[in-house]
Coordinates of C-alpha atoms and ligand atoms in Angstrom, one line a residue:
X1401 CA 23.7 -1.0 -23.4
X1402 CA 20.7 -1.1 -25.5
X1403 CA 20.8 -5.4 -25.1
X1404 CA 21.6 -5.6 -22.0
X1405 CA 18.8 -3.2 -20.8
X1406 CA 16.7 -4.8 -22.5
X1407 CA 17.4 -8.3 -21.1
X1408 CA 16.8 -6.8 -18.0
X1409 CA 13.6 -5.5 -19.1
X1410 CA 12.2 -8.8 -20.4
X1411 CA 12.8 -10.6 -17.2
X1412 CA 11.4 -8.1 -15.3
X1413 CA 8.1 -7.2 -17.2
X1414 CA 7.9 -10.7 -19.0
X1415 CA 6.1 -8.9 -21.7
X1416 CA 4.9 -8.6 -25.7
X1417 CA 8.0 -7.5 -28.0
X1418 CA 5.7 -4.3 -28.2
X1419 CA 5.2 -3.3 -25.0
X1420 CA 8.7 -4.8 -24.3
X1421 CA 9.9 -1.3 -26.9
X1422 CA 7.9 1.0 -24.8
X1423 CA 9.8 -0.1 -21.6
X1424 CA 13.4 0.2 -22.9
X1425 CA 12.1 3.9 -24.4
X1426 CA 10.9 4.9 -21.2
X1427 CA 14.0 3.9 -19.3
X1428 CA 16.4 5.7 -22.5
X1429 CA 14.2 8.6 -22.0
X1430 CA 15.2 8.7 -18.2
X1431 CA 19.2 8.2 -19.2
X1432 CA 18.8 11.1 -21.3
X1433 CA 17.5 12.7 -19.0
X1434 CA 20.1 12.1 -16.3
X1435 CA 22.7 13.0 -18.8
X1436 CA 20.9 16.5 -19.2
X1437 CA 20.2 17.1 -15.3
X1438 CA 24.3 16.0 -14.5
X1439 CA 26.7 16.6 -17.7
X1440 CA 29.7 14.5 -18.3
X1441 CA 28.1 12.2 -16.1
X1442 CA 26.8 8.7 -16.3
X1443 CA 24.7 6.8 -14.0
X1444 CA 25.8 2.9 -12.8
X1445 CA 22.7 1.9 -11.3
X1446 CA 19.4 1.5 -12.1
X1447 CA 16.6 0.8 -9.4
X1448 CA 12.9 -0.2 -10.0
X1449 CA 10.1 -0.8 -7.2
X1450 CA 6.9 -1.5 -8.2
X1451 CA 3.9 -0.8 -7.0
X1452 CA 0.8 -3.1 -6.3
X1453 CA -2.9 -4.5 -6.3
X1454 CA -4.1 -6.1 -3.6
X1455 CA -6.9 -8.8 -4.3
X1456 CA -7.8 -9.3 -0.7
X1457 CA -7.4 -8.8 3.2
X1458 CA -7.9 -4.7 3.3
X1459 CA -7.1 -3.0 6.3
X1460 CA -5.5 -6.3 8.5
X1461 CA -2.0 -5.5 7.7
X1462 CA -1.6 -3.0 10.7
X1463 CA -3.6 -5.7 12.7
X1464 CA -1.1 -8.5 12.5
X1465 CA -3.7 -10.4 9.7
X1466 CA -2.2 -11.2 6.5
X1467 CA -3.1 -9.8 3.0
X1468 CA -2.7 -10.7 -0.4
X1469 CA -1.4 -8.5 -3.0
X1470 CA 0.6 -8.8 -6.2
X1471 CA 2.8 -6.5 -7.7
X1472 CA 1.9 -4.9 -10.9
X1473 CA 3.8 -3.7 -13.7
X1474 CA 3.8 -0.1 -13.2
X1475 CA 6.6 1.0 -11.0
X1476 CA 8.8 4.0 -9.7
X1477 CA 12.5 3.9 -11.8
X1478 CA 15.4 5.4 -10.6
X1479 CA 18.8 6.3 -12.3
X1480 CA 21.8 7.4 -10.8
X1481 CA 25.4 7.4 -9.3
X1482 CA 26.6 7.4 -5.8
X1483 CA 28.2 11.2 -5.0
X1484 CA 31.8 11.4 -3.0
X1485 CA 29.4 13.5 -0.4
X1486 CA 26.5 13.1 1.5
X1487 CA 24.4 14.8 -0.6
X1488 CA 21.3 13.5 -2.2
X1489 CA 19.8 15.4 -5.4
X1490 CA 16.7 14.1 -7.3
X1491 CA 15.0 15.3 -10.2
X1492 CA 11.9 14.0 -11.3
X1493 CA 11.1 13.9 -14.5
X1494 CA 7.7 15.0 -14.0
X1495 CA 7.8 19.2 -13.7
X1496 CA 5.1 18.9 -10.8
X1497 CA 7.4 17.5 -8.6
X1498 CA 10.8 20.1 -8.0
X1499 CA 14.1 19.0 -7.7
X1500 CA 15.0 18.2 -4.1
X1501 CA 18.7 18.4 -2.6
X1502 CA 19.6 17.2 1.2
X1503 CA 22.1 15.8 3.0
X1504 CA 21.8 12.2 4.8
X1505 CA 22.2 13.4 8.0
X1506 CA 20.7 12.2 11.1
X1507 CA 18.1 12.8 11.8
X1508 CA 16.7 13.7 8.2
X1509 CA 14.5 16.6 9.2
X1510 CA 11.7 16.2 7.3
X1511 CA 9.8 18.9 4.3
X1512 CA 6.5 20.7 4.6
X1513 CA 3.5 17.9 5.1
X1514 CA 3.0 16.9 1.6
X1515 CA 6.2 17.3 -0.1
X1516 CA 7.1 14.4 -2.2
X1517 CA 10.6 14.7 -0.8
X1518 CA 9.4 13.2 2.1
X1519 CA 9.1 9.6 0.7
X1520 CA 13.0 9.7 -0.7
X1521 CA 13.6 11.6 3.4
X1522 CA 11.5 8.4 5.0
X1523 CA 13.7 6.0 3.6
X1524 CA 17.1 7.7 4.3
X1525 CA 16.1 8.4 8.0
X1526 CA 15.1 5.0 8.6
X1527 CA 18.3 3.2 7.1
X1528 CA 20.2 5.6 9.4
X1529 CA 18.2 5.4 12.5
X1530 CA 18.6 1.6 12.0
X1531 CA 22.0 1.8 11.6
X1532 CA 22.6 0.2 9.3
X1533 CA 24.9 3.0 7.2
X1534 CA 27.1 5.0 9.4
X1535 CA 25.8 8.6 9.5
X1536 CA 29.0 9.8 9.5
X1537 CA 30.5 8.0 6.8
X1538 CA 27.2 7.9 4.5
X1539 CA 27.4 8.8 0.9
X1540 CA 24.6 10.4 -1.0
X1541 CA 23.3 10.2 -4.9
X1542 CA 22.2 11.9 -7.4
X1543 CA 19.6 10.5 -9.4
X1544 CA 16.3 10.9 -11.9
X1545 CA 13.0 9.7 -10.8
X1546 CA 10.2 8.4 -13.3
X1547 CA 7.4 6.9 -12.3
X1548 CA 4.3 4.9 -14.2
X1549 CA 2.1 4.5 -11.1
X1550 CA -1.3 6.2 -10.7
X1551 CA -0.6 8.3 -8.0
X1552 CA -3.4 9.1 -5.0
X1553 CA -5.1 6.3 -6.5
X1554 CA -4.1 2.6 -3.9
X1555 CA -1.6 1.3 -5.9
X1556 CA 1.2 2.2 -3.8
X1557 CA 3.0 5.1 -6.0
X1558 CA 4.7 6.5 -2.6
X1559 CA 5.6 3.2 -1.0
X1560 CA 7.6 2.6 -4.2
X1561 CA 8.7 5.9 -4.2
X1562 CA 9.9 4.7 -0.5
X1563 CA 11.5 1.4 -1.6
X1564 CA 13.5 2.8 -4.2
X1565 CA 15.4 5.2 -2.5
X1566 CA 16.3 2.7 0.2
X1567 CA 17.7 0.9 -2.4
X1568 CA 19.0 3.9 -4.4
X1569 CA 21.1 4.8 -0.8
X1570 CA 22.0 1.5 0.1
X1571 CA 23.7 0.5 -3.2
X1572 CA 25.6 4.3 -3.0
X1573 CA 26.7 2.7 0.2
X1574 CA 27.7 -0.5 -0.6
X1575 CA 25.1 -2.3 1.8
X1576 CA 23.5 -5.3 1.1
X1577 CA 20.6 -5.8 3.5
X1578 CA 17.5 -8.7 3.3
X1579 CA 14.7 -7.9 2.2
X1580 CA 12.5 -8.7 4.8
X1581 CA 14.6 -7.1 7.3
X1582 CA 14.1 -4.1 4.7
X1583 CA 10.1 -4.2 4.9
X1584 CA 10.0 -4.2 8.0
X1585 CA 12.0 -1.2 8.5
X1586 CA 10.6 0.8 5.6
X1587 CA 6.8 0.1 7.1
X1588 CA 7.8 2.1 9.9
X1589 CA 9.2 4.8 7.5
X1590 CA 5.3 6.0 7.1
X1591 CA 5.6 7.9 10.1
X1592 CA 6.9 10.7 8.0
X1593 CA 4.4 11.4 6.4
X1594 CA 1.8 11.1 9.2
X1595 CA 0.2 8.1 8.5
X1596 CA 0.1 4.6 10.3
X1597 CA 0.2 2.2 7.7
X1598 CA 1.1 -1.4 8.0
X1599 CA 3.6 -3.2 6.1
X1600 CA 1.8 -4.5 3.0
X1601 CA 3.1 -2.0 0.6
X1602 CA 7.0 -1.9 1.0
X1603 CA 6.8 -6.2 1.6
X1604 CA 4.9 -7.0 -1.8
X1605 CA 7.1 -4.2 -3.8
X1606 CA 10.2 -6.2 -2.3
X1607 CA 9.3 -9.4 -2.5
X1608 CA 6.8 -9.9 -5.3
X1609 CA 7.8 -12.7 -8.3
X1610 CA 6.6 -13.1 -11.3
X1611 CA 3.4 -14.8 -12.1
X1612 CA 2.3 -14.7 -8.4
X1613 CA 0.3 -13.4 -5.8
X1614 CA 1.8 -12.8 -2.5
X1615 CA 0.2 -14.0 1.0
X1616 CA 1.9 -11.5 3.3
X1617 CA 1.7 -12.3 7.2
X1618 CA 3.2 -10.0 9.6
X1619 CA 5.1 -10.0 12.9
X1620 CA 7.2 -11.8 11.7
X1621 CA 7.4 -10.8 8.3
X1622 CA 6.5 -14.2 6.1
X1623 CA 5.3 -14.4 2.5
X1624 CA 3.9 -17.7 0.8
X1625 CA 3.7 -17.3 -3.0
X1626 CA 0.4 -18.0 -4.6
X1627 CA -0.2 -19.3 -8.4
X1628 CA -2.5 -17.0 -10.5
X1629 CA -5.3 -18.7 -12.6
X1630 CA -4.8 -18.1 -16.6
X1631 CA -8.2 -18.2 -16.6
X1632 CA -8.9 -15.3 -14.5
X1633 CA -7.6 -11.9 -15.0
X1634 CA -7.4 -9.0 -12.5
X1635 CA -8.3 -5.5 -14.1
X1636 CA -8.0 -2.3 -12.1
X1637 CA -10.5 0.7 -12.8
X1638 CA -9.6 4.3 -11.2
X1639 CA -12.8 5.8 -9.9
X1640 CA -11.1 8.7 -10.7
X1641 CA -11.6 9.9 -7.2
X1642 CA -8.1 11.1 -5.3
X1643 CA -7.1 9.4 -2.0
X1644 CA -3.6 11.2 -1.2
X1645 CA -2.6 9.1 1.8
X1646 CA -0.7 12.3 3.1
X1647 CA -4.0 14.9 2.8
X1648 CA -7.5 14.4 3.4
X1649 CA -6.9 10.6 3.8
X1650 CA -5.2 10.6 6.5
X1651 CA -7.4 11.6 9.6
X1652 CA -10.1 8.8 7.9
X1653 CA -7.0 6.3 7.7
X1654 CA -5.6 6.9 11.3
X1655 CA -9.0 7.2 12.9
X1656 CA -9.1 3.2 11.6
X1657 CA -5.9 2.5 12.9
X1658 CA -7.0 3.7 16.4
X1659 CA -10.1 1.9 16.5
X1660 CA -8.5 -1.6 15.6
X1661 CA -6.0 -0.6 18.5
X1662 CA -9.3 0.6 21.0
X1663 CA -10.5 -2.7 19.9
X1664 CA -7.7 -4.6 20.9
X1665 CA -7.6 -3.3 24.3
X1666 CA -11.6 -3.3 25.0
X1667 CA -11.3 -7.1 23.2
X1668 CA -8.2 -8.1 25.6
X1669 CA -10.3 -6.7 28.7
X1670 CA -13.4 -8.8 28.2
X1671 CA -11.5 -11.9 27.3
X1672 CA -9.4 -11.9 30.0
X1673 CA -12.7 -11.0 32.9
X1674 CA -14.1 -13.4 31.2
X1675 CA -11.9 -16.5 30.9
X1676 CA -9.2 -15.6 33.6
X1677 CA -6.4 -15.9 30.6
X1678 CA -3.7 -13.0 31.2
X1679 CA -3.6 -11.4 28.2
X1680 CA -1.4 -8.7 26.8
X1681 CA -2.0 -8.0 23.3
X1682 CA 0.0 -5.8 20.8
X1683 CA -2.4 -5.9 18.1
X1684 CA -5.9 -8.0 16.8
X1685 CA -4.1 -10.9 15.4
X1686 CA -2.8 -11.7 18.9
X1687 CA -6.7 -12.2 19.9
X1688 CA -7.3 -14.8 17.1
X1689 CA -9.3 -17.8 18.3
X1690 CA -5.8 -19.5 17.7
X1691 CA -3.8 -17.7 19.8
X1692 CA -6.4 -17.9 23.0
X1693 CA -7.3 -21.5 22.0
X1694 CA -11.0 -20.5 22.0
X1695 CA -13.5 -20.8 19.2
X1696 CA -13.7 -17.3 17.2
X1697 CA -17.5 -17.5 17.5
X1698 CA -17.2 -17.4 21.7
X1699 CA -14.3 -14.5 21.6
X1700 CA -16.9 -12.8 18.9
X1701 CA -19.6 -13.5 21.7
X1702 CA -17.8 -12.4 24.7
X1703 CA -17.3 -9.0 22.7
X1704 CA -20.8 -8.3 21.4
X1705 CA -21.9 -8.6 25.0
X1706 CA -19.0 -6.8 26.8
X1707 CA -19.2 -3.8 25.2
X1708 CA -21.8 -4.4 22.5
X1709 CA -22.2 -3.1 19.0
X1710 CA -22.9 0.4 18.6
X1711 CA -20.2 3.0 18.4
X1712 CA -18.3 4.2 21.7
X1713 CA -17.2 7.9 23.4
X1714 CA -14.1 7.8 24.3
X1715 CA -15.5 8.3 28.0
X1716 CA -17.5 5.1 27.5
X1717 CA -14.2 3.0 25.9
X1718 CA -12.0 4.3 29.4
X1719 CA -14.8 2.9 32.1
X1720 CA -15.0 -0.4 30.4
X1721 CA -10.7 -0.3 30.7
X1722 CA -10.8 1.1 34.6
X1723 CA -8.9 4.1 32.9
X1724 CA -9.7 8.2 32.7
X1725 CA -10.5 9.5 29.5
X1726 CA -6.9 10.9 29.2
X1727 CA -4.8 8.1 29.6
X1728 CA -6.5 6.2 27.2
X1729 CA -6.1 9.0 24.7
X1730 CA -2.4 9.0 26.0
X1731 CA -1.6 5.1 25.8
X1732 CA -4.2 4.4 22.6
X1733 CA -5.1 7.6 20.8
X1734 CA -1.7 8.4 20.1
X1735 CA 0.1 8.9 16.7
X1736 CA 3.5 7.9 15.2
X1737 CA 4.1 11.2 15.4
X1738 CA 3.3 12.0 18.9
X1739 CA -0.1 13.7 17.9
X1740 CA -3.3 12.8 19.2
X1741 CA -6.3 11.6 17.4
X1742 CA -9.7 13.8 18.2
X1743 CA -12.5 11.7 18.8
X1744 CA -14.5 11.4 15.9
X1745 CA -17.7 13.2 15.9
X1746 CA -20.3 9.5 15.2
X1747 CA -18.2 8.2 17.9
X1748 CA -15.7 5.0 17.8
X1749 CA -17.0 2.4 15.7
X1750 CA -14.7 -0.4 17.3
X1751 CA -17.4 -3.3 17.1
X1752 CA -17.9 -2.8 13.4
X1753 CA -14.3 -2.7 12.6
X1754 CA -13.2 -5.9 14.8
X1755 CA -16.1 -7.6 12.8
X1756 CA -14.8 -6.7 9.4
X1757 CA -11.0 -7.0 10.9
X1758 CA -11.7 -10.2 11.8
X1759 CA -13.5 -11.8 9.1
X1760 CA -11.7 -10.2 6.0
X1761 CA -8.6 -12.2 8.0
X1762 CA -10.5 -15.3 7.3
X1763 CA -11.2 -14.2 3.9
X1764 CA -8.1 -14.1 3.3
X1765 CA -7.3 -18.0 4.4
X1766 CA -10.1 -18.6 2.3
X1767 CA -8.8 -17.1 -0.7
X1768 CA -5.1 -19.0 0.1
X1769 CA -7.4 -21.9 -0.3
X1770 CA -9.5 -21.4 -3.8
X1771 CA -6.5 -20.0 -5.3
X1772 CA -4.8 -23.9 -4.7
X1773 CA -8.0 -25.4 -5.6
X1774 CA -8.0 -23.3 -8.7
X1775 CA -11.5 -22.1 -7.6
X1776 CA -12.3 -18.8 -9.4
X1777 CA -15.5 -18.4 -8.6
X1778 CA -14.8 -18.8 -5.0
X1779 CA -11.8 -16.2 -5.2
X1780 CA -14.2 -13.6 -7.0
X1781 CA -17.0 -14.3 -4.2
X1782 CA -15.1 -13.7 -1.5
X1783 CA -13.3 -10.7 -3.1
X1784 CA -17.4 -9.6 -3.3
X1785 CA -17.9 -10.5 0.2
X1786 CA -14.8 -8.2 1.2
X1787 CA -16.4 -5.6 -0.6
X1788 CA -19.4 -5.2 1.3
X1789 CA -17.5 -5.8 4.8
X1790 CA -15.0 -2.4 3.9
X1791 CA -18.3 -0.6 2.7
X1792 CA -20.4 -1.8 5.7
X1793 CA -18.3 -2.3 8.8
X1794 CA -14.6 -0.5 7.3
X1795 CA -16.5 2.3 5.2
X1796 CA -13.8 3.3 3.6
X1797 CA -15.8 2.9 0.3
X1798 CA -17.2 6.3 -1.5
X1799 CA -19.8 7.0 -3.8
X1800 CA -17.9 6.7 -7.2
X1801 CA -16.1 3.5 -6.5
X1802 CA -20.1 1.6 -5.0
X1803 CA -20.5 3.2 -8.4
X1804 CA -17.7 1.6 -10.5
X1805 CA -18.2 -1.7 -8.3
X1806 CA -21.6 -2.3 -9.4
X1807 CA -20.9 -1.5 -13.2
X1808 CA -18.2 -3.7 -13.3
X1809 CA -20.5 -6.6 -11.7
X1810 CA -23.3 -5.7 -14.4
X1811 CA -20.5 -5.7 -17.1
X1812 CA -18.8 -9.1 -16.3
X1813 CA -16.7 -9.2 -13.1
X1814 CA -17.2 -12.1 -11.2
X1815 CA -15.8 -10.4 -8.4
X1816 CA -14.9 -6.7 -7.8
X1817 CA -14.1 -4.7 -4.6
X1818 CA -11.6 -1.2 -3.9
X1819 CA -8.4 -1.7 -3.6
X1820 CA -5.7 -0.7 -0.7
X1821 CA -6.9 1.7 1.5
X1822 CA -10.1 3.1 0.0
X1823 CA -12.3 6.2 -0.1
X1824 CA -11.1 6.6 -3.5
X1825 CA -8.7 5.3 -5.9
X1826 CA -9.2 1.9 -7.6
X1827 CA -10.8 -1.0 -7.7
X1828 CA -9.8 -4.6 -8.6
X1829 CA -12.0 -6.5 -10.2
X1830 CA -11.5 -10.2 -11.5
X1831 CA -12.6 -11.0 -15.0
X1832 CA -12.5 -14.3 -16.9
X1833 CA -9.6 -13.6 -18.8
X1834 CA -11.2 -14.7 -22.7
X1835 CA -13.6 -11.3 -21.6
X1836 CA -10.8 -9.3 -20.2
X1837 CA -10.8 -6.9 -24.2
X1838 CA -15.1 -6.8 -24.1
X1839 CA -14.9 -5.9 -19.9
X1840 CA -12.4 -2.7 -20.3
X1841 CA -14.8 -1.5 -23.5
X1842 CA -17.9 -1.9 -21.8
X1843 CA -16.3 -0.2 -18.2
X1844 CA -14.6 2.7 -20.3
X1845 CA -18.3 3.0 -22.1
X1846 CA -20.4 2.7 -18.8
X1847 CA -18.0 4.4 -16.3
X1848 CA -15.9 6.7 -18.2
X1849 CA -18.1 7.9 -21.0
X1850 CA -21.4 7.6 -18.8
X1851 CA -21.2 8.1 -15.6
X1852 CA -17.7 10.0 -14.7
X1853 CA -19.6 12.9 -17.7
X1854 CA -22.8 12.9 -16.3
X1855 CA -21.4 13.9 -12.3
X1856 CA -19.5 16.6 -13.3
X1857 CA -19.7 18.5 -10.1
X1858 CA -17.8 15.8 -8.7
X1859 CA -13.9 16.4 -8.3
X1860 CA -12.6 13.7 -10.8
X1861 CA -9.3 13.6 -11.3
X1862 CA -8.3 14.4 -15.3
X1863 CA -6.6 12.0 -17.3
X1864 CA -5.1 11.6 -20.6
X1865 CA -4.4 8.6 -21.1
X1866 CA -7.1 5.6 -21.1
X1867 CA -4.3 3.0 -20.3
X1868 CA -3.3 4.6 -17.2
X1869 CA -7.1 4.3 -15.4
X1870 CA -8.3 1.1 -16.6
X1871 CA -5.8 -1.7 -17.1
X1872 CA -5.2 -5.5 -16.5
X1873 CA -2.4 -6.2 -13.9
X1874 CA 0.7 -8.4 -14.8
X1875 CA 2.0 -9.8 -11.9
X1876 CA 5.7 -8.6 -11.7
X1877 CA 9.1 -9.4 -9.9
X1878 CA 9.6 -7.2 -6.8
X1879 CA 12.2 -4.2 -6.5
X1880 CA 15.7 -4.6 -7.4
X1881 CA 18.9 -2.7 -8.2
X1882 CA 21.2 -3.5 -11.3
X1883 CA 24.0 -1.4 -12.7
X1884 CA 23.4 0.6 -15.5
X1885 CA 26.2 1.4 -18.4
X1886 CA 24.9 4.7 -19.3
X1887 CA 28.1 5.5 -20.6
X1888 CA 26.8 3.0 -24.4
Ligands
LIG3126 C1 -2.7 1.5 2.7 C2 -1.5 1.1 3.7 C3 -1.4 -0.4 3.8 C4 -2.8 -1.1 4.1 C5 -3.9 -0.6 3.1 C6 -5.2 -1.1 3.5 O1 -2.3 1.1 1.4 O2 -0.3 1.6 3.2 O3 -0.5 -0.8 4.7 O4 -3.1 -0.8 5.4 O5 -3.9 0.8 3.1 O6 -5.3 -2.5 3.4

């Protein structure tokens, strides 16, 4: 067992002999643990999902524009054995989180808002709605869950959480399924816990490999892999501040979400008055200068002018569509889960968030571009450039992380921006990689020591562990199943 785990290990991770022993302990300590959660019993599969960082293209996933993440090499492990029922019992080996028992049943009704259930529930609910396992003849698992991802901080800990039980209840079942067909499917799975994210997070943990950098486009799902510079090294630094995608984040995420889609609409409307083109848009992307075969600049004209630049009421947004107030709250304020987002008190901000929409997408095709060139100065520019577009036009920045972003420019980032979907959490921040030991001493000294002790009113998360807030990323594989002889 010991071997063989650890083969599996190296090829995954791709790691030091050292750090290579840490892995293998972690993953004993979670067979032990199974052994102590389900007597007599041994597991025969293991599943790992990781989570990720992404370098560029923040907030165009849910717009149809592509992104560029890699996955990292902290992940969400599970262990476990397909039951002769439908049940499915996890235990996490963190205490905070209590052991959750239900059966895969459709529909999976869901927990309370906020129960980490919910992820393992989104995934189970999905698969079954898809049908791709017969409700009636699905078999559950039991399992233990460990996990190395900081969590409420944009790396993705639930969307792993997400992907692994998919896989977890697909290999109880027997089912082999693609893994883009399985993004796709587990993007929608967000719904369950309220918020409308796109499909970055369950693609890049699927489909990651080694060494690389992912460009993600959506609708179809399509993935180009991209070569990582030796030179440069990505670092991420926890602000320390919370983001819980499934608390306070959610409202700020989802009001987003709606004013890309109030965008689209408004965008679609002056276009077509304009050019006579019949358009009918599901999303931004579809109003690319491509896909009307006009130059970005005119469409970007055409929209200043029709409904100009600062933010809109929601009365304003339904006389520029020929619509009442309440169908457009019906047809384009309107959640996943059938609720309906209020109007947000400054108004909707839809010209600032087309701009930054817009032009992070071309970001991102600039990135695709100085990565082949094997320009790193041009990658960390426009991750800077990305940076001041989410503060600006997105602002989904906070505070701490303008905070952390400036440090790590004055200590030796070339380029360094927040990470996934903001107002707290991490940032990324490229570093020449011979600096990468002198960067994380002079961060931990200026951020850490300094200015995380001097705001103490502030609500910083606690941590014990140095590793697990400021670390360099090691571009891993993606998610996987293999079958674990726990019985050594
Ligand atoms: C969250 C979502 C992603 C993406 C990012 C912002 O991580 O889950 O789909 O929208 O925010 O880029």
């Amino acid at each position: 067992m010991q071997r063989d785990l650890s083969e599996e290990l190296q090829r995954i991770y791709n790691c030091s002999p050292d750090e290579l022993l840490i892995h293998v302990a972690r993953y004993e300590q979670l067979l032990a643990l199974y052994r102590s959660s389900f007597p007599g019993q041994n597991p025969t599969f293991i599943v790992r999902a990781p989570g990720r960082v992404n370098l560029i293209g923040e907030h165009t996933d849910y717009n149809g524009y592509p992104v560029m993440p890699m996955a990292i090499d902290r992940d969400v492990v599970f262990i476990f054995a397909p039951r002769a029922d439908n049940t499915i019992d996890i235990t996490n080996e963190s205490p905070s989180y209590r052991r959750r028992t239900f059966d895969a049943r459709f529909p999976v009704i869901p927990y309370e808002q906020g129960d980490w259930g919910n992820y393992v529930k989104a995934a189970v609910h999905e698969i079954l709605d898809a049908g791709w396992i017969d409700p009636k003849k699905a078999m559950g698992f039991q399992a233990v869950i460990g996990g190395t991802i900081p969590e409420s901080a944009g790396l993705s800990s639930s969307s792993a959480l997400v992907v692994a039980s998919a896989l977890a209840f697909l290999a109880a079942n027997n089912k082999q399924v693609d893994n883009n067909r399985l993004a796709e499917l587990l993007a929608r799975a967000e719904r369950y816990v309220g918020s409308e994210g796109g499909g970055m997070d369950q693609a890049v943990s699927l489909l990651a490999e080694s060494g690389k950098a992912l460009k993600i486009d959506f609708f179809p799902l399509r993935t180009q892999l991209t070569i990582l510079p030796e030179n440069l090294s990505f670092v991420v630094c926890n602000s320390l501040i919370r983001a819980p995608k499934s608390e306070s984040v959610r409202y700020a995420y989802n009001r987003r979400v709606i004013e890309c889609r109030l965008a689209t609409a408004l965008v679609a409307k002056a276009v077509q008055e304009r050019s006579g083109k019949n358009i009918h848009p599901n999303r931004l992307a579809d109003l690319s200068g491509q896909k009307l075969g006009l130059e970005q600049r005119t469409i970007d004209k055409i929209v200043s002018q029709s409904f100009g630049e600062r933010p809109l009421r929601l009365k304003e947004i339904a006389q520029h569509l020929g619509e009442t107030a309440e169908a457009v709250q019906h047809r384009l304020c309107t959640l996943r889960d059938g609720s309906v987002l209020t109007e947000p008190p400054d108004g909707f901000k839809v010209w600032n968030r087309y701009r930054h929409v817009v032009s992070e997408a071309q970001r991102v095709e600039s990135a695709v571009a100085a990565f082949a060139a094997g320009d790193s100065f041009a990658v960390a520019e426009l991750m800077n450039q990305s940076h001041a577009s989410c503060r600006d036009d997105y602002e989904v920045s906070c505070p701490e992380l303008e905070a952390l972003v400036s440090i790590s420019r004055d200590h030796g980032a070339l380029g360094a921006r927040p990470t996934g979907a903001g107002f707290g959490g991490c940032t990324v921040n490229a570093v020449p990689s011979d600096q990468v030991t002198q960067f994380i001493d002079s961060m931990t000294a200026a951020y850490y020591h300094g200015y995380v002790k001097k705001e103490k009113e502030r609500p910083f998360t606690h941590y014990t562990n140095l590793h697990d807030v400021i670390f360099v990323c090691r571009a891993t594989t993606g998610a996987g199943a293999w079958p674990s002889r726990g019985d050594r």
